[in-house]
CSV table of C-alpha atoms in Angstrom, one decimal:
chain,number,residue,atom,x,y,z
F,168,MET,CA,13.5,3.4,-19.6
F,169,ILE,CA,13.1,0.7,-16.8
F,170,ARG,CA,16.1,0.8,-14.5
F,171,THR,CA,18.1,-2.2,-13.3
F,172,GLY,CA,18.4,-3.3,-9.7
F,173,ASN,CA,21.8,-1.9,-9.3
F,174,GLN,CA,20.8,1.4,-10.9
F,175,TYR,CA,18.1,1.7,-8.3
F,176,ARG,CA,20.6,0.9,-5.5
F,177,ASP,CA,23.0,3.6,-6.7
F,178,SER,CA,20.2,6.1,-6.9
F,179,ILE,CA,19.5,5.9,-3.1
F,180,ARG,CA,23.2,6.1,-2.1
F,181,ASP,CA,22.8,9.9,-2.2
F,182,GLY,CA,24.1,10.9,1.3
F,183,ARG,CA,20.6,11.0,2.8
F,184,ARG,CA,20.4,11.1,6.6
F,185,ILE,CA,18.7,8.1,7.9
F,186,TRP,CA,18.4,6.8,11.5
F,187,ILE,CA,17.2,3.5,12.8
F,188,ASN,CA,17.6,2.0,16.4
F,189,GLY,CA,19.4,5.2,17.4
F,190,GLU,CA,22.2,4.9,14.9
F,191,ARG,CA,22.9,6.8,11.7
F,192,VAL,CA,22.7,4.5,8.7
F,193,LYS,CA,25.8,4.7,6.5
F,194,ASP,CA,24.4,2.8,3.5
F,195,VAL,CA,20.7,2.0,3.4
F,196,THR,CA,21.4,-0.7,0.7
F,197,THR,CA,23.5,-2.7,3.0
F,198,HIS,CA,22.1,-2.1,6.5
F,199,PRO,CA,20.7,-5.4,7.8
F,200,MET,CA,17.2,-4.0,8.5
F,201,PHE,CA,16.9,-2.4,5.1
F,202,LYS,CA,18.9,-4.7,2.8
F,203,PRO,CA,16.2,-7.4,2.4
F,204,ILE,CA,13.4,-5.0,1.2
F,205,VAL,CA,15.9,-3.0,-0.8
F,206,ASP,CA,17.0,-6.3,-2.5
F,207,ILE,CA,13.3,-7.0,-3.3
F,208,ARG,CA,12.7,-3.5,-4.8
F,209,ALA,CA,15.9,-4.2,-6.9
F,210,ARG,CA,14.6,-7.5,-7.9
F,211,ILE,CA,11.4,-6.0,-9.2
F,212,TYR,CA,13.5,-3.8,-11.5
F,213,ASP,CA,15.6,-6.7,-12.6
F,214,MET,CA,12.5,-8.9,-13.4
F,215,ALA,CA,11.5,-6.4,-16.1
F,216,HIS,CA,14.6,-7.2,-17.9
F,217,GLU,CA,14.4,-10.9,-17.8
F,218,ARG,CA,12.8,-13.1,-20.6
F,219,GLU,CA,10.7,-15.0,-18.2
F,220,PHE,CA,9.0,-11.8,-16.8
F,221,VAL,CA,9.5,-9.0,-19.4
F,222,SER,CA,6.0,-9.4,-20.9
F,223,ARG,CA,4.2,-9.4,-17.6
F,224,MET,CA,6.3,-6.5,-16.1
F,225,SER,CA,6.6,-4.1,-19.0
F,226,TYR,CA,5.1,-2.9,-22.3
F,227,GLU,CA,6.6,-1.4,-25.4
F,228,GLU,CA,5.8,2.0,-26.9
F,229,ASN,CA,7.7,3.8,-29.6
F,230,GLY,CA,10.6,1.3,-29.4
F,231,GLU,CA,11.1,1.7,-25.6
F,232,ARG,CA,9.8,-0.4,-22.7
F,233,PHE,CA,8.0,1.0,-19.6
F,234,ALA,CA,6.7,-0.5,-16.4
F,235,ILE,CA,3.2,-1.8,-16.5
F,236,GLY,CA,2.5,-0.7,-13.0
F,237,LEU,CA,3.1,2.9,-14.0
F,238,LYS,CA,1.1,2.9,-17.2
F,239,LEU,CA,-1.9,5.2,-17.3
F,240,PRO,CA,-5.0,3.0,-17.5
F,241,TYR,CA,-7.3,3.5,-20.4
F,242,THR,CA,-8.7,0.1,-21.0
F,243,GLN,CA,-9.9,-2.9,-19.1
F,244,GLN,CA,-6.9,-4.8,-20.5
F,245,ASP,CA,-4.6,-2.2,-18.8
F,246,TRP,CA,-6.0,-3.3,-15.5
F,247,HIS,CA,-5.8,-7.0,-16.3
F,248,ASP,CA,-2.2,-6.4,-17.1
F,249,LYS,CA,-1.5,-4.5,-13.9
F,250,ARG,CA,-3.2,-7.3,-11.9
F,251,LEU,CA,-1.0,-9.9,-13.5
F,252,SER,CA,2.1,-7.8,-13.0
F,253,THR,CA,1.5,-7.4,-9.3
F,254,ASP,CA,0.7,-11.1,-8.9
F,255,THR,CA,3.9,-11.9,-10.7
F,256,VAL,CA,6.0,-9.8,-8.4
F,257,LEU,CA,4.4,-11.4,-5.2
F,258,ASP,CA,4.8,-14.9,-6.5
F,259,GLU,CA,8.5,-14.1,-7.3
F,260,VAL,CA,9.3,-12.6,-3.9
F,261,LYS,CA,7.2,-15.2,-2.1
F,262,GLY,CA,5.5,-12.8,0.3
F,263,ILE,CA,3.4,-9.6,0.5
F,264,VAL,CA,4.9,-6.2,-0.2
F,265,THR,CA,2.8,-3.1,-0.5
F,266,ARG,CA,5.1,-0.6,-2.1
F,267,VAL,CA,5.9,-2.0,-5.6
F,268,GLY,CA,5.3,1.3,-7.3
F,269,ASP,CA,1.9,0.9,-8.8
F,270,GLU,CA,-0.2,1.6,-5.7
F,271,THR,CA,1.4,5.0,-4.9
F,272,VAL,CA,1.7,6.3,-8.5
F,273,GLY,CA,-2.1,5.9,-8.8
F,274,GLU,CA,-2.5,8.7,-6.3
F,275,MET,CA,-1.0,11.0,-8.8
F,276,TRP,CA,-3.6,9.9,-11.4
F,277,SER,CA,-6.3,11.0,-9.1
F,278,LEU,CA,-4.9,14.5,-9.2
F,279,PHE,CA,-4.5,14.2,-13.0
F,280,ASP,CA,-8.4,13.9,-13.0
F,281,GLY,CA,-8.5,17.3,-11.4
F,282,ARG,CA,-6.4,19.2,-14.0
F,283,ASP,CA,-9.3,21.5,-14.8
F,284,MET,CA,-9.7,22.4,-11.2
F,285,LEU,CA,-5.9,23.1,-10.9
F,286,ASN,CA,-6.1,25.3,-14.0
F,287,GLU,CA,-8.5,27.6,-12.1
F,288,VAL,CA,-6.0,28.6,-9.6
F,289,ASP,CA,-2.8,28.4,-11.7
F,290,PRO,CA,-2.2,26.6,-15.0
F,291,ARG,CA,1.3,25.7,-13.9
F,292,PHE,CA,-0.1,23.2,-11.4
F,293,ALA,CA,-2.1,21.4,-14.1
F,294,ALA,CA,1.0,21.2,-16.3
F,295,ASN,CA,3.1,20.1,-13.4
F,296,ILE,CA,1.0,17.0,-12.6
F,297,GLU,CA,0.9,15.9,-16.2
F,298,ARG,CA,4.7,16.4,-16.6
F,299,HIS,CA,5.4,14.4,-13.4
F,300,ILE,CA,3.2,11.5,-14.4
F,301,ASN,CA,5.2,11.3,-17.7
F,302,THR,CA,8.5,11.8,-15.8
F,303,VAL,CA,7.7,8.8,-13.6
F,304,LEU,CA,7.0,6.7,-16.8
F,305,ARG,CA,10.2,7.7,-18.4
F,306,ASN,CA,12.6,7.6,-15.5
F,307,ASP,CA,11.0,4.8,-13.4
F,308,PRO,CA,11.9,6.0,-9.9
F,309,PHE,CA,10.8,4.2,-6.8
F,310,HIS,CA,7.8,6.5,-6.1
F,311,VAL,CA,6.0,6.4,-2.8
F,312,SER,CA,3.4,8.5,-1.1
F,313,ALA,CA,3.4,10.7,1.9
F,314,ASN,CA,0.2,11.2,3.7
F,315,THR,CA,0.1,11.0,7.5
F,316,ASP,CA,1.4,13.9,9.7
F,317,PRO,CA,2.3,13.6,13.4
F,318,LYS,CA,-1.0,15.5,13.8
F,319,GLY,CA,-0.5,16.6,17.4
F,320,ASP,CA,-3.6,17.6,19.4
F,321,ARG,CA,-6.4,17.2,17.0
F,322,SER,CA,-8.9,19.0,19.1
F,323,LYS,CA,-7.0,22.2,18.2
F,324,ARG,CA,-6.3,24.0,15.0
F,325,PRO,CA,-2.6,23.6,13.6
F,326,GLN,CA,-2.0,27.3,14.3
F,327,ASP,CA,-3.2,27.0,17.9
F,328,GLN,CA,-0.3,24.5,18.7
F,329,ASP,CA,3.2,23.8,17.2
F,330,PRO,CA,2.5,24.7,13.6
F,331,ASP,CA,4.8,22.0,12.3
F,332,MET,CA,2.4,19.2,13.4
F,333,LEU,CA,1.0,19.5,10.0
F,334,LEU,CA,3.3,20.1,7.0
F,335,HIS,CA,2.9,23.6,5.8
F,336,VAL,CA,4.6,26.3,3.7
F,337,VAL,CA,6.7,28.8,5.7
F,338,LYS,CA,8.1,30.9,2.8
F,339,GLU,CA,7.8,31.5,-0.9
F,340,THR,CA,11.0,32.2,-3.1
F,341,ASP,CA,11.7,32.7,-6.7
F,342,ALA,CA,12.9,29.1,-6.7
F,343,GLY,CA,9.9,27.5,-5.0
F,344,ILE,CA,8.2,27.1,-1.6
F,345,ILE,CA,9.9,26.3,1.7
F,346,VAL,CA,8.1,23.6,3.7
F,347,ARG,CA,8.3,22.5,7.4
F,348,GLY,CA,6.8,19.6,9.3
F,349,ALA,CA,6.9,15.9,9.0
F,350,LYS,CA,5.2,12.9,7.3
F,351,TYR,CA,5.0,9.2,8.1
F,352,GLU,CA,5.8,7.2,5.0
F,353,THR,CA,6.4,3.5,4.3
F,354,ALA,CA,9.6,2.9,2.4
F,355,ALA,CA,10.7,6.5,2.3
F,356,ALA,CA,14.2,5.8,3.5
F,357,TYR,CA,14.9,3.7,0.3
F,358,ALA,CA,12.7,5.5,-2.1
F,359,ASN,CA,13.5,8.1,-4.7
F,360,GLN,CA,10.5,10.5,-4.4
F,361,ALA,CA,7.1,11.0,-2.9
F,362,PHE,CA,3.8,12.5,-3.8
F,363,THR,CA,3.4,14.6,-0.6
F,364,LYS,CA,0.0,15.9,0.1
F,365,PRO,CA,-2.3,17.1,3.0
F,366,THR,CA,-3.8,15.0,5.7
F,367,ILE,CA,-7.5,15.2,6.7
F,368,ALA,CA,-8.1,18.6,8.1
F,369,ASN,CA,-10.5,21.6,8.2
F,370,TRP,CA,-9.7,22.8,4.7
F,371,GLY,CA,-12.7,25.2,4.8
F,372,ASP,CA,-10.8,27.5,7.1
F,373,GLU,CA,-8.8,29.9,5.0
F,374,LYS,CA,-6.4,30.3,7.8
F,375,LEU,CA,-5.2,26.8,7.1
F,376,SER,CA,-4.4,27.6,3.5
F,377,ASP,CA,-0.6,27.3,4.0
F,378,TYR,CA,-1.3,23.7,4.9
F,379,ALA,CA,-3.2,23.0,1.7
F,380,VAL,CA,-0.1,22.1,-0.3
F,381,GLY,CA,0.8,19.1,-2.5
F,382,PHE,CA,4.1,18.5,-4.2
F,383,ILE,CA,6.6,15.9,-5.5
F,384,CYS,CA,9.5,15.6,-3.1
F,385,ASP,CA,12.8,14.4,-4.3
F,386,PHE,CA,14.2,12.4,-1.3
F,387,SER,CA,17.8,13.5,-2.1
F,388,SER,CA,16.8,17.1,-1.3
F,389,PRO,CA,18.9,18.9,1.4
F,390,ASN,CA,17.3,19.3,4.9
F,391,LEU,CA,15.4,16.1,4.9
F,392,ARG,CA,15.9,13.6,7.7
F,393,PHE,CA,14.5,10.1,7.8
F,394,ILE,CA,13.9,8.5,11.3
F,395,ALA,CA,12.8,4.8,10.9
F,396,ARG,CA,11.0,2.5,13.2
F,397,THR,CA,12.8,-0.7,14.2
F,398,GLY,CA,12.9,-3.2,11.4
F,399,PHE,CA,11.9,-6.7,11.9
F,400,ALA,CA,14.7,-8.1,9.7
F,401,GLY,CA,17.7,-9.3,11.5
F,402,ARG,CA,16.1,-9.3,15.0
F,403,ALA,CA,15.8,-13.2,15.0
F,404,PRO,CA,17.0,-16.0,12.8
F,405,ALA,CA,15.4,-16.3,9.4
F,406,GLU,CA,14.6,-20.0,9.9
F,407,ASP,CA,12.3,-19.0,12.7
F,408,TYR,CA,10.9,-15.8,11.2
F,409,PRO,CA,11.0,-16.4,7.4
F,410,LEU,CA,8.5,-13.5,6.4
F,411,SER,CA,9.6,-10.8,8.7
F,412,ASN,CA,13.2,-11.2,7.8
F,413,ARG,CA,12.4,-10.8,4.0
F,414,VAL,CA,9.4,-8.7,3.3
F,415,ASP,CA,9.2,-6.1,6.2
F,416,GLU,CA,8.7,-2.6,4.6
F,417,VAL,CA,10.2,-0.1,7.1
F,418,ASP,CA,8.0,2.9,8.0
F,419,THR,CA,9.8,6.2,8.3
F,420,LEU,CA,9.1,9.6,9.8
F,421,VAL,CA,10.3,12.1,7.2
F,422,ILE,CA,11.4,15.4,8.7
F,423,TYR,CA,11.0,18.5,6.4
F,424,ASP,CA,13.4,21.0,8.1
F,425,ASN,CA,12.8,24.0,5.7
F,426,VAL,CA,13.1,22.1,2.5
F,427,LEU,CA,13.0,23.8,-0.8
F,428,ILE,CA,10.4,22.5,-3.2
F,429,PRO,CA,11.0,23.9,-6.7
F,430,TRP,CA,7.9,25.5,-8.4
F,431,GLU,CA,8.0,22.8,-11.1
F,432,ASN,CA,7.4,20.2,-8.3
F,433,VAL,CA,4.5,22.0,-6.8
F,434,LEU,CA,1.1,20.5,-7.6
F,435,PHE,CA,-1.1,22.7,-5.6
F,436,TYR,CA,-0.6,25.4,-3.0
F,437,GLN,CA,-3.0,27.6,-0.9
F,438,TYR,CA,-6.0,26.1,-2.6
F,439,THR,CA,-8.3,24.4,-0.2
F,440,ARG,CA,-10.5,23.0,-2.9
F,441,ALA,CA,-7.5,21.0,-4.3
F,442,ALA,CA,-6.8,19.7,-0.8
F,443,GLN,CA,-10.4,18.5,-0.5
F,444,PHE,CA,-10.4,16.9,-3.9
F,445,ILE,CA,-7.2,14.9,-3.4
F,446,ARG,CA,-8.5,13.7,0.0
F,447,SER,CA,-11.9,12.5,-1.5
F,448,THR,CA,-10.3,10.9,-4.5
F,449,LEU,CA,-6.9,9.8,-3.4
F,450,HIS,CA,-7.5,6.1,-3.6
F,451,ARG,CA,-9.6,6.1,-6.8
F,452,TYR,CA,-6.9,4.0,-8.5
F,453,SER,CA,-4.5,3.0,-5.7
F,454,ALA,CA,-7.1,1.0,-3.8
F,455,PHE,CA,-7.0,-1.6,-6.5
F,456,ALA,CA,-3.4,-2.8,-5.8
F,457,PHE,CA,-4.0,-2.4,-2.1
F,458,VAL,CA,-7.0,-4.7,-2.1
F,459,GLN,CA,-5.2,-7.1,-4.5
F,460,ARG,CA,-2.5,-7.7,-2.0
F,461,ASN,CA,-5.1,-8.6,0.6
F,462,LEU,CA,-6.1,-11.3,-1.8
F,463,LYS,CA,-2.6,-12.7,-1.9
F,464,LEU,CA,-2.5,-12.5,2.0
F,465,ALA,CA,-5.6,-14.5,2.1
F,466,ASP,CA,-4.0,-17.2,-0.1
F,467,LEU,CA,-1.1,-17.4,2.4
F,468,MET,CA,-3.5,-17.8,5.3
F,469,ILE,CA,-5.5,-20.5,3.5
F,470,GLY,CA,-2.3,-22.3,2.4
F,471,ALA,CA,-0.8,-22.3,5.9
F,472,ALA,CA,-4.1,-23.5,7.5
F,473,LEU,CA,-4.7,-26.2,4.9
F,474,TRP,CA,-1.2,-27.6,5.0
F,475,ASN,CA,-1.5,-27.8,8.7
F,476,VAL,CA,-4.7,-29.7,8.9
F,477,ARG,CA,-3.6,-32.0,6.1
F,478,GLN,CA,-0.4,-32.9,7.7
F,479,THR,CA,-2.2,-33.8,11.0
F,480,GLY,CA,-5.0,-35.7,9.2
F,481,LEU,CA,-7.9,-33.4,10.2
F,482,GLU,CA,-9.0,-32.1,6.8
F,483,LYS,CA,-12.0,-34.4,6.6
F,484,GLN,CA,-13.6,-33.1,9.7
F,485,GLN,CA,-16.7,-31.0,9.1
F,486,ALA,CA,-15.8,-28.4,11.7
F,487,VAL,CA,-12.4,-28.0,9.9
F,488,GLN,CA,-14.0,-27.8,6.5
F,489,GLU,CA,-16.5,-25.1,7.7
F,490,LYS,CA,-13.5,-22.9,8.8
F,491,LEU,CA,-11.6,-23.4,5.6
F,492,ALA,CA,-14.7,-22.5,3.7
F,493,THR,CA,-15.0,-19.3,5.6
F,494,LEU,CA,-11.5,-18.5,4.6
F,495,ALA,CA,-12.3,-19.3,1.0
F,496,CYS,CA,-15.4,-17.0,1.2
F,497,TYR,CA,-13.2,-14.1,2.4
F,498,ARG,CA,-10.7,-14.7,-0.4
F,499,GLU,CA,-13.3,-15.1,-3.1
F,500,GLY,CA,-15.3,-12.1,-1.9
F,501,ILE,CA,-12.1,-10.0,-2.4
F,502,ASN,CA,-11.5,-11.7,-5.8
F,503,ALA,CA,-15.1,-10.9,-6.9
F,504,HIS,CA,-14.9,-7.2,-6.0
F,505,LEU,CA,-11.6,-6.9,-7.9
F,506,THR,CA,-12.8,-8.7,-10.9
F,507,ALA,CA,-16.2,-6.8,-11.0
F,508,ALA,CA,-14.4,-3.5,-10.5
F,509,ILE,CA,-12.6,-4.1,-13.8
F,510,ALA,CA,-15.7,-5.6,-15.5
F,511,ASN,CA,-17.7,-2.6,-14.5
F,512,ALA,CA,-15.0,0.1,-14.8
F,513,GLU,CA,-16.0,3.6,-15.5
F,514,PRO,CA,-14.3,6.6,-17.2
F,515,SER,CA,-12.7,9.3,-15.0
F,516,PRO,CA,-13.0,13.0,-15.5
F,517,ALA,CA,-9.7,13.1,-17.4
F,518,GLY,CA,-10.6,10.2,-19.7
F,519,LEU,CA,-8.8,7.4,-17.8
F,520,LEU,CA,-10.5,4.2,-17.0
F,521,MET,CA,-11.0,3.8,-13.2
F,522,PRO,CA,-12.2,0.7,-11.4
F,523,ASN,CA,-15.8,0.8,-10.5
F,524,GLN,CA,-15.7,2.9,-7.4
F,525,SER,CA,-18.5,1.5,-5.4
F,526,LEU,CA,-17.3,-2.1,-6.0
F,527,LEU,CA,-13.7,-1.3,-5.3
F,528,MET,CA,-14.3,0.7,-2.1
F,529,THR,CA,-16.8,-2.1,-0.9
F,530,GLY,CA,-14.0,-4.6,-1.5
F,531,ARG,CA,-11.5,-2.6,0.5
F,532,VAL,CA,-13.9,-2.5,3.5
F,533,LEU,CA,-14.4,-6.3,3.3
F,534,ALA,CA,-10.6,-7.0,2.9
F,535,CYS,CA,-9.6,-4.8,5.8
F,536,SER,CA,-12.5,-5.1,8.2
F,537,GLN,CA,-12.5,-9.0,8.2
F,538,LEU,CA,-8.8,-9.5,8.1
F,539,HIS,CA,-8.3,-10.0,11.9
F,540,HIS,CA,-11.2,-12.4,11.9
F,541,MET,CA,-9.8,-14.5,9.2
F,542,MET,CA,-6.3,-14.5,10.8
F,543,HIS,CA,-8.0,-15.8,14.0
F,544,ILE,CA,-9.7,-18.7,12.0
F,545,ALA,CA,-6.4,-19.5,10.4
F,546,ARG,CA,-4.7,-19.5,13.8
F,547,GLU,CA,-7.4,-22.0,15.1
F,548,LEU,CA,-6.7,-24.3,12.1
F,549,CYS,CA,-3.0,-24.2,12.5
F,550,GLY,CA,-3.3,-25.2,16.2
F,551,GLY,CA,-1.4,-24.3,19.3
F,552,GLN,CA,1.8,-25.6,17.9
F,553,ILE,CA,2.5,-22.4,16.2
F,554,CYS,CA,3.1,-20.8,19.6
F,555,VAL,CA,4.9,-23.7,21.4
F,556,THR,CA,7.3,-25.1,18.7
F,557,PRO,CA,11.0,-24.7,19.7
F,558,ASP,CA,13.4,-22.7,17.5
F,559,TYR,CA,15.6,-23.8,14.6
F,560,ALA,CA,18.6,-24.0,16.8
F,561,SER,CA,17.0,-26.5,19.0
F,562,PHE,CA,16.2,-28.8,16.0
F,563,ARG,CA,19.8,-28.6,15.0
F,564,ASP,CA,21.2,-29.4,18.4
F,565,PRO,CA,22.8,-33.0,18.4
F,566,GLU,CA,20.8,-34.0,21.6
F,567,ALA,CA,17.7,-31.9,21.6
F,568,GLY,CA,17.2,-32.3,17.9
F,569,GLN,CA,17.0,-36.1,18.3
F,570,TRP,CA,13.8,-35.7,20.4
F,571,LEU,CA,12.4,-33.0,18.2
F,572,ASN,CA,12.9,-35.1,15.1
F,573,LYS,CA,11.1,-37.9,16.9
F,574,PHE,CA,8.1,-35.9,17.9
F,575,TYR,CA,7.8,-33.7,14.9
F,576,THR,CA,7.9,-36.5,12.3
F,577,LEU,CA,4.5,-37.9,11.4
F,578,ASN,CA,5.1,-40.2,8.5
F,579,ASP,CA,7.0,-40.8,5.3
F,580,ASN,CA,5.6,-37.6,3.8
F,581,TRP,CA,5.9,-35.2,6.8
F,582,HIS,CA,9.3,-35.3,8.4
F,583,SER,CA,10.3,-33.0,11.2
F,584,GLU,CA,12.0,-30.3,9.0
F,585,ASP,CA,9.0,-29.7,6.9
F,586,ARG,CA,6.7,-29.4,9.8
F,587,ARG,CA,9.1,-27.1,11.6
F,588,LYS,CA,9.3,-24.8,8.4
F,589,LEU,CA,5.5,-24.8,8.1
F,590,LEU,CA,4.9,-24.0,11.8
F,591,ALA,CA,7.5,-21.2,11.7
F,592,PHE,CA,6.0,-19.7,8.6
F,593,ALA,CA,2.4,-19.9,10.1
F,594,ARG,CA,3.8,-18.3,13.3
F,595,ASP,CA,5.4,-15.4,11.5
F,596,LEU,CA,2.3,-15.0,9.4
F,597,LEU,CA,-0.3,-15.1,12.2
F,598,ASN,CA,1.4,-14.8,15.7
F,599,SER,CA,4.5,-12.8,15.5
F,600,ASP,CA,5.0,-9.0,16.3
F,601,TYR,CA,5.4,-8.7,12.5
F,602,ALA,CA,1.9,-10.2,12.1
F,603,GLY,CA,0.5,-7.9,14.5
F,604,HIS,CA,2.1,-5.0,12.7
F,605,ARG,CA,0.6,-6.2,9.4
F,606,VAL,CA,-3.0,-6.2,10.8
F,607,THR,CA,-2.7,-2.6,12.1
F,608,PHE,CA,-1.0,-1.5,8.8
F,609,GLN,CA,-3.8,-2.8,6.7
F,610,LEU,CA,-6.4,-1.2,9.0
F,611,PHE,CA,-4.9,2.3,8.6
F,612,ALA,CA,-2.6,2.3,5.5
F,613,GLN,CA,-5.3,3.8,3.2
F,614,ALA,CA,-7.1,5.9,5.9
F,615,PRO,CA,-8.9,4.7,9.0
F,616,PRO,CA,-12.0,2.3,8.9
F,617,PHE,CA,-14.5,5.2,9.1
F,618,ALA,CA,-12.9,6.8,6.0
F,619,HIS,CA,-13.2,3.4,4.2
F,620,LEU,CA,-16.9,3.4,4.9
F,621,ALA,CA,-17.2,7.0,3.9
F,622,ALA,CA,-15.8,6.2,0.5
F,623,VAL,CA,-18.4,3.6,0.2
F,624,TYR,CA,-21.1,6.0,1.1
F,625,ASN,CA,-19.8,8.6,-1.3
F,626,ASN,CA,-19.6,6.1,-4.3
F,627,PHE,CA,-22.5,3.8,-3.8
F,628,ASP,CA,-25.4,4.6,-6.1
F,629,TRP,CA,-28.4,5.2,-3.8
F,630,LYS,CA,-30.8,6.1,-6.6
F,631,GLU,CA,-31.8,2.5,-7.5
F,632,PRO,CA,-32.8,1.4,-3.9
F,633,LEU,CA,-34.7,4.6,-3.5
F,634,ARG,CA,-36.5,4.1,-6.9
F,635,PHE,CA,-37.3,0.4,-6.3
F,636,THR,CA,-38.6,1.0,-2.8
F,637,LYS,CA,-40.7,4.0,-3.8
F,638,GLU,CA,-42.5,2.0,-6.4
F,639,ALA,CA,-42.8,-1.2,-4.4
F,640,ALA,CA,-44.3,0.8,-1.4
F,641,GLY,CA,-46.5,2.9,-3.7
F,642,LEU,CA,-45.1,6.2,-2.6
F,643,SER,CA,-46.1,9.4,-4.3
F,644,ASP,CA,-43.6,11.7,-6.1
F,645,ARG,CA,-44.1,14.1,-3.2
F,646,VAL,CA,-41.3,12.2,-1.3
F,647,TYR,CA,-38.9,13.7,-3.5
F,648,GLY,CA,-39.7,17.2,-2.3
F,649,PRO,CA,-38.8,20.2,-4.5
F,650,GLN,CA,-35.6,18.6,-5.7
F,651,ASN,CA,-35.3,16.4,-8.7
F,652,PHE,CA,-34.7,12.6,-8.3
F,653,ALA,CA,-30.9,12.7,-8.9
F,654,ALA,CA,-30.3,15.4,-6.3
F,655,ALA,CA,-32.7,13.7,-3.8
F,656,ALA,CA,-30.9,10.5,-4.1
F,657,LYS,CA,-27.5,11.8,-3.3
């Protein structure tokens, strides 16, 4: 059953050990750098219980309601419903958040597609992934994903340096496996559990088999520590930084200090093929929600830029319209990839319906690789005032405020307060340290750019360009060599 916001808050008051800014956090739900994003997560839960949102946030099955974001996708309508649900959340919270649950649970669906492979090594592992997917549906935890290790010196093998640089198994017991190491994970400090899995490594080396481990980690487990980066919330007034004070998702280094993972939570272990499979298919489903949020980010950039040129009377200038059109092309390019990925969806090995992989991965490259260019165009359209406008306190000062009201009021439609709000919003979206963080996060959140392109290379259908060019150039069949066409085209 879908939880309420307060049930979620109660679930993370479990005595976990969290640090931020060098202090131990007593209550993650009330700490000023965590509270705004915890409240958003709680709001997402509460939305599913409200008449206005219930049909867009949940579905009914056997008399019970479940979250649409967690539903296994079998039809195109399932994907349309998921897209609407995510848009509904982002519209309600009035900003971009990337951990609403649907993106990260999709990574478990990728392993669900590999159940036959898991059965080869241990039938328990295949049963475990299916059970955990169903458990997420039933219990509705805040589920996230743990991927990136500290890594250490990547020119060396893990066993040639501090072995904890990559998460690994140090012991087997009757109760489960004991793991050591660390993972970086967004939202871990206020999540319930994570699908923890290997980072990119040399899985062909059997000596690394103890690093080839994937499991579900209950974040209330003993011997976990959460060391968070400094949050953006509370560092400056919300009137001057309206986004970073509300929607900052705090990234955390999760320390696994001899943590017991029960056997029923182990999804694979000492199986390098499973590690290779999950790394190559990890974003088969989760990339959809990731790219969709780039679409909403594009909407914010277009809106901030367009309101700025409208209020200064520059909208009709051709040079301005060209820049706006460039932003629109970026936005619609993302939209087209998402729409086409559903329209051309394809069955997965386990019988799910996955977005067309070539279109989805190509859309991800577009969304991430061009983001910084689009932010620069939006910055140009907003103008230099996003970096020189005084703060909210100055506008409220009895003497300074009179002058600011004079110079920031344009006409009967645009008074100084609306202009100040717009410029503060654009500054936080495009110019602040939070904005810089967002660019880097989007660049690496689902693997680095070369891995994005590798996903396109591995999913694009090369056969048709080869066939068409062969026939247009009049090439003989000899060019295929001894292999058949399909093999030659890979």
